[in-house]
CSV table of C-alpha atoms in Angstrom, one decimal:
chain,number,residue,atom,x,y,z
X,5,UNK,CA,-140.5,143.2,148.2
X,6,UNK,CA,-139.0,146.6,147.0
X,7,UNK,CA,-140.0,148.0,143.6
X,8,UNK,CA,-137.4,147.2,140.8
X,9,UNK,CA,-135.6,150.3,139.6
X,10,UNK,CA,-134.3,150.9,136.1
X,11,UNK,CA,-130.5,150.9,135.9
X,12,UNK,CA,-130.5,152.3,132.4
X,13,UNK,CA,-130.6,156.1,132.1
X,14,UNK,CA,-131.5,157.9,128.9
X,15,UNK,CA,-129.1,160.7,129.8
X,16,UNK,CA,-125.4,161.1,129.9
X,17,UNK,CA,-123.3,164.1,130.7
X,18,UNK,CA,-120.7,165.0,128.2
X,19,UNK,CA,-119.2,167.8,130.3
X,20,UNK,CA,-117.7,171.1,129.3
X,21,UNK,CA,-118.2,174.7,130.0
X,22,UNK,CA,-119.7,177.7,128.1
X,23,UNK,CA,-119.3,181.4,128.7
X,24,UNK,CA,-121.0,184.5,127.2
X,25,UNK,CA,-120.3,188.2,127.9
X,26,UNK,CA,-122.3,191.1,126.6
X,27,UNK,CA,-121.0,194.7,126.2
X,28,UNK,CA,-122.4,197.9,124.9
X,29,UNK,CA,-121.8,197.0,121.3
X,30,UNK,CA,-120.4,193.5,121.3
X,31,UNK,CA,-121.0,190.0,122.5
X,32,UNK,CA,-118.5,187.2,123.1
X,33,UNK,CA,-119.6,183.6,123.3
X,34,UNK,CA,-117.2,180.8,124.0
X,35,UNK,CA,-117.3,177.1,124.8
X,36,UNK,CA,-114.5,174.6,125.4
X,37,UNK,CA,-113.8,171.8,123.0
X,38,UNK,CA,-113.7,168.6,125.1
X,39,UNK,CA,-116.5,166.0,124.9
X,40,UNK,CA,-116.2,163.3,127.5
X,41,UNK,CA,-118.2,160.5,129.0
X,42,UNK,CA,-117.4,159.4,132.6
X,43,UNK,CA,-113.7,159.6,132.9
X,44,UNK,CA,-113.1,159.0,129.2
X,45,UNK,CA,-112.6,161.6,126.4
X,46,UNK,CA,-114.7,161.1,123.3
X,47,UNK,CA,-113.1,163.9,121.3
X,48,UNK,CA,-110.8,166.9,121.9
X,49,UNK,CA,-112.2,168.8,119.0
X,50,UNK,CA,-115.9,169.3,119.5
X,51,UNK,CA,-117.7,172.6,119.0
X,52,UNK,CA,-120.5,173.3,121.5
X,53,UNK,CA,-121.5,176.5,119.7
X,54,UNK,CA,-124.3,176.7,117.1
X,55,UNK,CA,-125.3,179.6,115.1
X,56,UNK,CA,-129.1,179.8,115.3
X,57,UNK,CA,-129.7,183.1,113.4
X,58,UNK,CA,-127.7,185.9,111.8
X,59,UNK,CA,-127.0,187.6,115.1
X,60,UNK,CA,-127.7,184.9,117.5
X,61,UNK,CA,-125.5,182.1,118.7
X,62,UNK,CA,-126.1,179.4,121.3
X,63,UNK,CA,-123.5,177.6,123.4
X,64,UNK,CA,-124.7,174.5,125.2
X,65,UNK,CA,-123.1,172.0,127.7
X,66,UNK,CA,-124.7,168.9,129.1
X,67,UNK,CA,-125.8,165.9,127.0
X,68,UNK,CA,-124.7,166.6,123.5
X,69,UNK,CA,-127.2,164.2,121.9
X,70,UNK,CA,-130.0,166.3,123.4
X,71,UNK,CA,-128.2,169.5,122.5
X,72,UNK,CA,-128.0,168.3,118.8
X,73,UNK,CA,-131.7,167.5,118.8
X,74,UNK,CA,-132.5,170.9,120.3
X,75,UNK,CA,-130.3,172.7,117.7
X,76,UNK,CA,-132.1,170.8,114.9
X,77,UNK,CA,-135.5,171.8,116.4
X,78,UNK,CA,-134.6,175.4,116.6
X,79,UNK,CA,-133.1,175.5,113.1
X,80,UNK,CA,-136.4,174.1,111.7
X,81,UNK,CA,-138.5,176.6,113.6
X,82,UNK,CA,-136.2,179.4,112.5
X,83,UNK,CA,-136.7,178.4,108.9
X,84,UNK,CA,-140.4,178.5,109.2
X,85,UNK,CA,-140.2,181.9,110.8
X,86,UNK,CA,-138.1,183.2,107.9
X,87,UNK,CA,-140.7,181.9,105.4
X,88,UNK,CA,-143.5,183.6,107.3
X,89,UNK,CA,-141.9,186.9,108.2
X,90,UNK,CA,-139.3,187.3,105.5
X,91,UNK,CA,-136.6,188.2,108.0
X,92,UNK,CA,-134.2,186.6,110.5
X,93,UNK,CA,-135.2,186.1,114.1
X,94,UNK,CA,-133.8,188.6,116.5
X,95,UNK,CA,-131.8,187.5,119.5
X,96,UNK,CA,-134.6,188.2,122.0
X,97,UNK,CA,-137.1,186.4,119.8
X,98,UNK,CA,-134.8,183.4,119.6
X,99,UNK,CA,-134.4,183.5,123.3
X,100,UNK,CA,-138.1,183.2,123.9
X,101,UNK,CA,-138.4,180.4,121.3
X,102,UNK,CA,-135.6,178.5,123.1
X,103,UNK,CA,-137.4,178.8,126.4
X,104,UNK,CA,-140.7,177.6,125.0
X,105,UNK,CA,-138.9,174.7,123.2
X,106,UNK,CA,-137.3,173.6,126.4
X,107,UNK,CA,-140.4,173.8,128.5
X,108,UNK,CA,-142.3,171.8,125.9
X,109,UNK,CA,-140.3,168.8,127.1
X,110,UNK,CA,-140.8,169.7,130.8
X,111,UNK,CA,-141.5,166.1,131.7
X,112,UNK,CA,-138.7,164.5,129.7
X,113,UNK,CA,-136.3,167.4,129.4
X,114,UNK,CA,-133.5,168.2,127.1
X,115,UNK,CA,-130.4,167.7,129.3
X,116,UNK,CA,-128.9,170.9,127.9
X,117,UNK,CA,-127.6,173.9,129.8
X,118,UNK,CA,-127.6,176.8,127.4
X,119,UNK,CA,-126.3,180.2,127.0
X,120,UNK,CA,-127.6,182.4,124.2
X,121,UNK,CA,-125.6,185.4,122.9
X,122,UNK,CA,-125.8,187.9,120.2
X,123,UNK,CA,-126.8,191.5,119.3
X,124,UNK,CA,-130.3,192.8,119.8
X,125,UNK,CA,-132.1,195.0,117.2
X,126,UNK,CA,-130.2,198.1,118.4
X,127,UNK,CA,-126.8,196.5,118.1
X,128,UNK,CA,-126.3,196.1,121.9
X,129,UNK,CA,-124.9,192.9,123.2
X,130,UNK,CA,-127.3,190.5,124.9
X,131,UNK,CA,-126.8,187.3,126.8
X,132,UNK,CA,-129.6,184.9,127.9
X,133,UNK,CA,-129.0,182.1,130.4
X,134,UNK,CA,-131.2,179.0,130.8
X,135,UNK,CA,-131.7,176.0,132.9
X,136,UNK,CA,-132.6,172.6,131.4
X,137,UNK,CA,-136.4,173.2,131.4
X,138,UNK,CA,-136.4,176.7,129.9
X,139,UNK,CA,-136.3,179.2,132.8
X,140,UNK,CA,-134.4,182.1,131.4
X,141,UNK,CA,-133.1,185.6,132.1
X,142,UNK,CA,-131.5,188.3,130.2
X,143,UNK,CA,-128.1,189.0,131.9
X,144,UNK,CA,-124.9,190.8,131.2
X,145,UNK,CA,-122.8,187.6,131.4
X,146,UNK,CA,-123.2,184.0,132.2
X,147,UNK,CA,-121.5,180.6,132.3
X,148,UNK,CA,-123.0,177.1,132.2
X,149,UNK,CA,-121.6,173.6,132.5
X,150,UNK,CA,-119.2,171.7,134.7
X,151,UNK,CA,-116.9,174.7,135.1
X,152,UNK,CA,-119.6,177.3,135.8
X,153,UNK,CA,-119.2,177.3,139.6
X,154,UNK,CA,-115.5,178.0,139.1
X,155,UNK,CA,-116.0,180.6,136.4
X,156,UNK,CA,-118.9,182.7,137.7
X,157,UNK,CA,-117.4,184.2,140.8
X,158,UNK,CA,-114.4,185.4,138.8
X,159,UNK,CA,-116.6,187.0,136.2
X,160,UNK,CA,-118.6,188.7,139.0
X,161,UNK,CA,-115.4,190.1,140.4
X,162,UNK,CA,-113.8,191.3,137.1
X,163,UNK,CA,-116.6,192.5,134.8
X,164,UNK,CA,-117.6,195.5,137.0
X,165,UNK,CA,-121.3,195.2,135.9
X,166,UNK,CA,-123.7,197.5,137.6
X,167,UNK,CA,-125.4,196.0,140.6
X,168,UNK,CA,-128.9,194.6,140.0
X,169,UNK,CA,-130.1,196.3,143.2
X,170,UNK,CA,-129.6,199.8,141.9
X,171,UNK,CA,-132.6,202.0,141.1
X,172,UNK,CA,-133.4,203.0,138.4
X,173,UNK,CA,-132.6,199.6,137.0
X,174,UNK,CA,-129.4,199.7,134.9
X,175,UNK,CA,-128.5,197.5,131.9
X,176,UNK,CA,-126.4,194.5,133.0
X,177,UNK,CA,-123.9,194.8,130.2
X,178,UNK,CA,-120.3,195.2,131.1
X,179,UNK,CA,-118.5,198.5,130.6
X,180,UNK,CA,-115.3,196.7,129.5
X,181,UNK,CA,-114.2,196.9,125.8
X,182,UNK,CA,-114.3,193.8,123.6
X,183,UNK,CA,-110.6,193.1,123.7
X,184,UNK,CA,-110.7,193.1,127.5
X,185,UNK,CA,-113.7,190.8,127.5
X,186,UNK,CA,-112.0,188.3,125.1
X,187,UNK,CA,-108.9,188.4,127.3
X,188,UNK,CA,-111.1,187.6,130.3
X,189,UNK,CA,-112.7,184.7,128.5
X,190,UNK,CA,-109.2,183.2,127.7
X,191,UNK,CA,-108.2,183.6,131.4
X,192,UNK,CA,-111.3,182.1,132.6
X,193,UNK,CA,-110.9,178.9,130.6
X,194,UNK,CA,-107.3,178.7,131.5
X,195,UNK,CA,-108.3,178.7,135.2
X,196,UNK,CA,-111.3,176.5,134.9
X,197,UNK,CA,-109.3,173.9,133.0
X,198,UNK,CA,-106.8,173.7,135.9
X,199,UNK,CA,-109.3,172.5,138.4
X,200,UNK,CA,-112.2,170.9,136.4
X,201,UNK,CA,-111.4,167.7,134.6
X,202,UNK,CA,-114.2,168.1,132.1
X,203,UNK,CA,-113.1,171.5,130.8
X,204,UNK,CA,-110.0,172.2,128.7
X,205,UNK,CA,-108.2,175.4,127.9
X,206,UNK,CA,-108.9,175.4,124.2
X,207,UNK,CA,-112.2,177.0,123.2
X,208,UNK,CA,-114.3,177.9,120.2
X,209,UNK,CA,-115.1,181.5,120.4
X,210,UNK,CA,-117.5,183.8,118.5
X,211,UNK,CA,-117.5,187.6,118.7
X,212,UNK,CA,-120.3,189.7,117.5
X,213,UNK,CA,-119.6,193.4,117.0
X,214,UNK,CA,-122.2,196.1,116.1
X,215,UNK,CA,-120.0,197.9,113.6
X,216,UNK,CA,-118.3,195.1,111.7
X,217,UNK,CA,-119.6,191.8,112.9
X,218,UNK,CA,-117.2,188.9,112.4
X,219,UNK,CA,-118.6,185.8,110.9
X,220,UNK,CA,-118.5,183.1,113.5
X,221,UNK,CA,-115.2,181.2,113.4
X,222,UNK,CA,-113.2,178.8,115.3
X,223,UNK,CA,-110.5,180.6,117.4
X,224,UNK,CA,-108.2,178.3,119.3
X,225,UNK,CA,-106.1,179.6,122.1
M,8,UNK,CA,-128.7,167.5,151.8
M,9,UNK,CA,-125.3,166.3,152.6
M,10,UNK,CA,-124.0,166.4,156.2
M,11,UNK,CA,-121.1,168.5,155.0
M,12,UNK,CA,-123.6,171.1,153.8
M,13,UNK,CA,-125.6,171.3,157.0
M,14,UNK,CA,-123.9,174.4,158.5
M,15,UNK,CA,-122.2,175.9,155.5
M,16,UNK,CA,-118.6,177.1,155.3
M,17,UNK,CA,-115.9,178.6,153.2
M,18,UNK,CA,-112.2,178.3,153.9
M,19,UNK,CA,-109.1,179.3,151.9
M,20,UNK,CA,-105.4,179.4,152.7
M,21,UNK,CA,-102.8,181.0,150.3
M,22,UNK,CA,-99.0,181.1,150.3
M,23,UNK,CA,-97.1,184.4,149.8
M,24,UNK,CA,-93.5,185.5,150.1
M,25,UNK,CA,-92.4,184.3,153.5
M,26,UNK,CA,-96.0,184.7,154.7
M,27,UNK,CA,-99.4,183.0,154.4
M,28,UNK,CA,-103.0,184.0,154.6
M,29,UNK,CA,-105.9,182.0,155.9
M,30,UNK,CA,-109.4,183.2,155.5
M,31,UNK,CA,-113.0,182.0,156.3
M,32,UNK,CA,-116.5,183.2,156.0
M,33,UNK,CA,-118.5,184.1,159.2
M,34,UNK,CA,-121.9,182.4,158.7
M,35,UNK,CA,-123.2,179.6,160.9
M,36,UNK,CA,-126.4,178.2,159.6
M,37,UNK,CA,-128.8,175.3,160.2
M,38,UNK,CA,-129.6,174.4,156.6
M,39,UNK,CA,-131.5,177.4,155.2
M,40,UNK,CA,-131.6,179.4,158.4
M,41,UNK,CA,-128.7,181.6,159.5
M,42,UNK,CA,-128.0,181.2,163.2
M,43,UNK,CA,-124.8,183.3,163.7
M,44,UNK,CA,-122.9,185.9,161.6
M,45,UNK,CA,-119.8,186.0,163.7
M,46,UNK,CA,-118.8,182.3,163.8
M,47,UNK,CA,-115.0,181.6,164.1
M,48,UNK,CA,-113.9,178.9,161.9
M,49,UNK,CA,-110.1,179.6,162.2
M,50,UNK,CA,-108.3,179.0,165.4
M,51,UNK,CA,-104.7,179.6,166.5
M,52,UNK,CA,-102.7,176.6,167.6
M,53,UNK,CA,-99.6,178.7,168.2
M,54,UNK,CA,-98.2,182.0,166.9
M,55,UNK,CA,-97.1,180.4,163.7
M,56,UNK,CA,-99.8,177.8,163.1
M,57,UNK,CA,-103.4,178.2,162.3
M,58,UNK,CA,-106.2,175.7,161.8
M,59,UNK,CA,-109.4,176.2,159.9
M,60,UNK,CA,-112.2,173.6,160.1
M,61,UNK,CA,-115.0,173.5,157.6
M,62,UNK,CA,-118.0,171.1,157.6
M,63,UNK,CA,-120.2,170.1,160.5
M,64,UNK,CA,-119.7,172.8,163.2
M,65,UNK,CA,-120.1,170.4,166.2
M,66,UNK,CA,-117.4,168.1,164.8
M,67,UNK,CA,-115.2,171.1,164.1
M,68,UNK,CA,-115.5,172.3,167.7
M,69,UNK,CA,-114.8,168.8,169.1
M,70,UNK,CA,-111.9,168.2,166.8
M,71,UNK,CA,-110.4,171.6,167.7
M,72,UNK,CA,-110.7,170.8,171.4
M,73,UNK,CA,-108.9,167.5,170.9
M,74,UNK,CA,-106.2,169.0,168.8
M,75,UNK,CA,-105.5,171.8,171.3
M,76,UNK,CA,-105.3,169.2,174.0
M,77,UNK,CA,-102.8,167.1,172.0
M,78,UNK,CA,-100.7,170.2,171.2
M,79,UNK,CA,-100.6,171.3,174.8
M,80,UNK,CA,-99.3,167.9,175.8
M,81,UNK,CA,-96.7,168.1,173.0
M,82,UNK,CA,-95.6,171.5,174.3
M,83,UNK,CA,-95.2,170.1,177.8
M,84,UNK,CA,-93.2,167.1,176.7
M,85,UNK,CA,-91.1,168.7,173.9
M,86,UNK,CA,-90.8,172.2,175.5
M,87,UNK,CA,-91.4,173.7,172.0
M,88,UNK,CA,-94.2,174.4,169.5
M,89,UNK,CA,-95.2,171.8,166.9
M,90,UNK,CA,-94.0,172.3,163.4
M,91,UNK,CA,-96.8,172.7,160.8
M,92,UNK,CA,-95.9,169.5,159.0
M,93,UNK,CA,-96.0,167.5,162.2
M,94,UNK,CA,-99.3,169.0,163.2
M,95,UNK,CA,-100.8,168.1,159.8
M,96,UNK,CA,-99.7,164.5,160.4
M,97,UNK,CA,-101.3,164.6,163.8
M,98,UNK,CA,-104.6,165.9,162.4
M,99,UNK,CA,-104.5,163.2,159.7
M,100,UNK,CA,-103.9,160.4,162.3
M,101,UNK,CA,-106.7,161.6,164.5
M,102,UNK,CA,-109.1,161.8,161.6
M,103,UNK,CA,-108.2,158.3,160.4
M,104,UNK,CA,-108.7,156.9,163.9
M,105,UNK,CA,-112.4,157.5,163.1
M,106,UNK,CA,-112.2,155.9,159.7
M,107,UNK,CA,-115.5,154.0,160.0
M,108,UNK,CA,-117.4,156.8,161.9
M,109,UNK,CA,-115.6,160.0,160.8
M,110,UNK,CA,-115.6,163.6,161.9
M,111,UNK,CA,-117.6,165.4,159.2
M,112,UNK,CA,-114.9,168.1,158.8
M,113,UNK,CA,-112.4,169.2,156.2
M,114,UNK,CA,-109.5,170.9,157.9
M,115,UNK,CA,-107.2,173.6,156.4
M,116,UNK,CA,-103.8,173.9,158.1
M,117,UNK,CA,-101.5,176.9,157.5
M,118,UNK,CA,-98.3,177.7,159.3
M,119,UNK,CA,-94.7,178.9,159.0
M,120,UNK,CA,-92.2,176.1,159.2
M,121,UNK,CA,-88.4,176.0,159.5
M,122,UNK,CA,-86.7,179.1,158.1
M,123,UNK,CA,-90.1,180.9,157.9
M,124,UNK,CA,-91.1,178.8,154.9
M,125,UNK,CA,-95.0,178.9,154.6
M,126,UNK,CA,-96.8,175.6,154.8
M,127,UNK,CA,-100.4,174.9,153.8
M,128,UNK,CA,-102.4,171.8,153.5
M,129,UNK,CA,-105.9,170.5,153.5
M,130,UNK,CA,-107.3,167.0,154.0
M,131,UNK,CA,-110.6,165.1,153.5
M,132,UNK,CA,-112.7,164.0,156.4
M,133,UNK,CA,-110.7,160.8,156.9
M,134,UNK,CA,-107.3,162.3,156.8
M,135,UNK,CA,-106.0,162.2,153.3
M,136,UNK,CA,-103.4,165.0,153.1
M,137,UNK,CA,-103.2,167.3,150.2
M,138,UNK,CA,-100.1,169.5,150.2
M,139,UNK,CA,-100.1,172.5,147.9
M,140,UNK,CA,-97.6,175.1,146.9
M,141,UNK,CA,-100.1,177.8,146.1
M,142,UNK,CA,-103.5,177.6,147.8
M,143,UNK,CA,-106.0,175.2,149.4
M,144,UNK,CA,-109.7,175.6,149.7
M,145,UNK,CA,-112.5,173.8,151.7
M,146,UNK,CA,-116.2,174.1,152.4
M,147,UNK,CA,-119.5,174.4,150.6
M,148,UNK,CA,-118.0,177.2,148.4
M,149,UNK,CA,-115.0,175.2,147.5
M,150,UNK,CA,-115.7,175.0,143.7
M,151,UNK,CA,-116.2,178.7,143.5
M,152,UNK,CA,-113.0,179.2,145.6
M,153,UNK,CA,-111.0,177.0,143.2
M,154,UNK,CA,-112.1,179.1,140.2
M,155,UNK,CA,-111.5,182.4,141.9
M,156,UNK,CA,-108.1,181.5,143.5
M,157,UNK,CA,-106.8,179.8,140.3
M,158,UNK,CA,-107.5,183.0,138.4
M,159,UNK,CA,-106.2,185.5,141.0
M,160,UNK,CA,-103.2,183.7,142.5
M,161,UNK,CA,-99.7,184.9,141.8
M,162,UNK,CA,-96.4,183.6,143.2
M,163,UNK,CA,-94.4,185.4,145.9
M,164,UNK,CA,-97.0,188.0,146.8
M,165,UNK,CA,-96.1,190.4,149.6
M,166,UNK,CA,-98.4,190.4,152.7
M,167,UNK,CA,-100.5,193.4,151.7
M,168,UNK,CA,-101.1,192.1,148.1
M,169,UNK,CA,-101.8,188.6,149.5
M,170,UNK,CA,-104.4,190.0,151.8
M,171,UNK,CA,-106.1,191.8,148.9
M,172,UNK,CA,-106.0,188.7,146.7
M,173,UNK,CA,-107.4,186.4,149.4
M,174,UNK,CA,-110.1,188.8,150.3
M,175,UNK,CA,-111.3,189.3,146.8
M,176,UNK,CA,-111.3,185.6,146.1
M,177,UNK,CA,-113.2,184.8,149.3
M,178,UNK,CA,-115.8,187.5,148.8
M,179,UNK,CA,-116.4,186.7,145.1
M,180,UNK,CA,-116.8,183.0,145.9
M,181,UNK,CA,-119.1,183.2,148.9
M,182,UNK,CA,-121.4,185.6,147.0
M,183,UNK,CA,-122.1,182.6,144.7
M,184,UNK,CA,-122.8,180.2,147.6
M,185,UNK,CA,-126.0,180.4,149.6
M,186,UNK,CA,-124.7,178.6,152.6
M,187,UNK,CA,-121.6,180.7,153.2
M,188,UNK,CA,-121.0,184.5,153.5
M,189,UNK,CA,-122.0,187.2,156.0
M,190,UNK,CA,-118.5,188.7,155.9
M,191,UNK,CA,-115.0,187.3,156.2
M,192,UNK,CA,-112.2,186.7,158.6
M,193,UNK,CA,-108.7,187.0,157.2
M,194,UNK,CA,-105.4,186.2,159.0
M,195,UNK,CA,-102.2,187.3,157.4
M,196,UNK,CA,-99.2,185.8,159.1
M,197,UNK,CA,-95.6,186.9,158.6
M,198,UNK,CA,-92.5,185.8,160.7
M,199,UNK,CA,-92.9,189.0,162.8
M,200,UNK,CA,-96.6,189.6,163.2
M,201,UNK,CA,-100.2,188.2,162.8
M,202,UNK,CA,-102.7,190.6,161.3
M,203,UNK,CA,-106.3,189.7,161.8
M,204,UNK,CA,-108.9,191.6,159.7
M,205,UNK,CA,-112.6,191.3,159.3
M,206,UNK,CA,-114.2,191.8,155.9
M,207,UNK,CA,-117.6,193.3,155.2
M,208,UNK,CA,-119.2,191.8,152.2
M,209,UNK,CA,-122.7,191.2,151.0
M,210,UNK,CA,-124.7,190.4,154.1
M,211,UNK,CA,-126.9,187.8,152.7
């Protein structure tokens, strides 16, 4: 007699794609606005981006209930940090916190594929990319979610980032200017939406700039 | 691991102005190990018709041999080459014959039809044809290829520009797929000539 298996899963995949691109003095973070379950659309107007700190924003695809719980958890820890240190968390600090928070639930993970973006303490763009259990890396650009396999090769080709194989190691940020990066993000969502049913062309997009940082807003295309 | 991912492959065909391009990677692997870096995935059926076969390499070879046999018979009977549309239907029929024990291949067919009109199509392993006006992709790198081609494709490209576009799309896509790569093979076919070029990309 074979063991009875559960046919109820605590997880669901709400689909969607996120992208972040870092430049010398800016960072662009974008995520599409569709939330789906199976072949159905739950809403056409959902923001997968969350502002964690002054200069740090997270875009997450995957299971949005887990994403929401994760955002709450990080917001609470950030508040405690602000009480204890009398300042906002920097982007690299938040990156480490996110990693630890994800690994804390290593054996019942947050089904959340995250991309963190913002400016570091020097005003340079930084992007961190994660898997569901907290493995993370500082990169020049990244995409996560259902459209990521469609998006990444095109970003590799267009962003002209320095090769990670060069010595001495060079910063991975793209030499492109902010307007070019934003254009690229729009193109990338247009292309991904053509071939991925879970991704739509419309995105929420946040741009951080060193000189005059824009408060995060919703920019449709 | 899926049987379609056993050997690893990347195939793309793209339509241009009175021409087409068909390109593949060059890796033949056995799961994680690379066995050959000069594997031919694209074969000529006749001067204006090319066939690429992704998926399990042994099935690709067998299928290719059967199709060449059938085409040679056709040439003897009809005293002419097969049109691409006809050949696509032949491939579809042969694949569906094995409906309940299929060939583990996904073919990409590209040819010049009547009046030099380019024709491309792909099908699944049991012969469901998918005709496209712009490009078709197949193999383990197919998702990456969809993204790259969708962003880079333009209508009515001349042969030289088409070659550049296909090459960039192929190399960018296989660089994100562990099971395909080790260079590229690109055929650009116009009514007057066939240009075969080998690409050097990341050799990993």
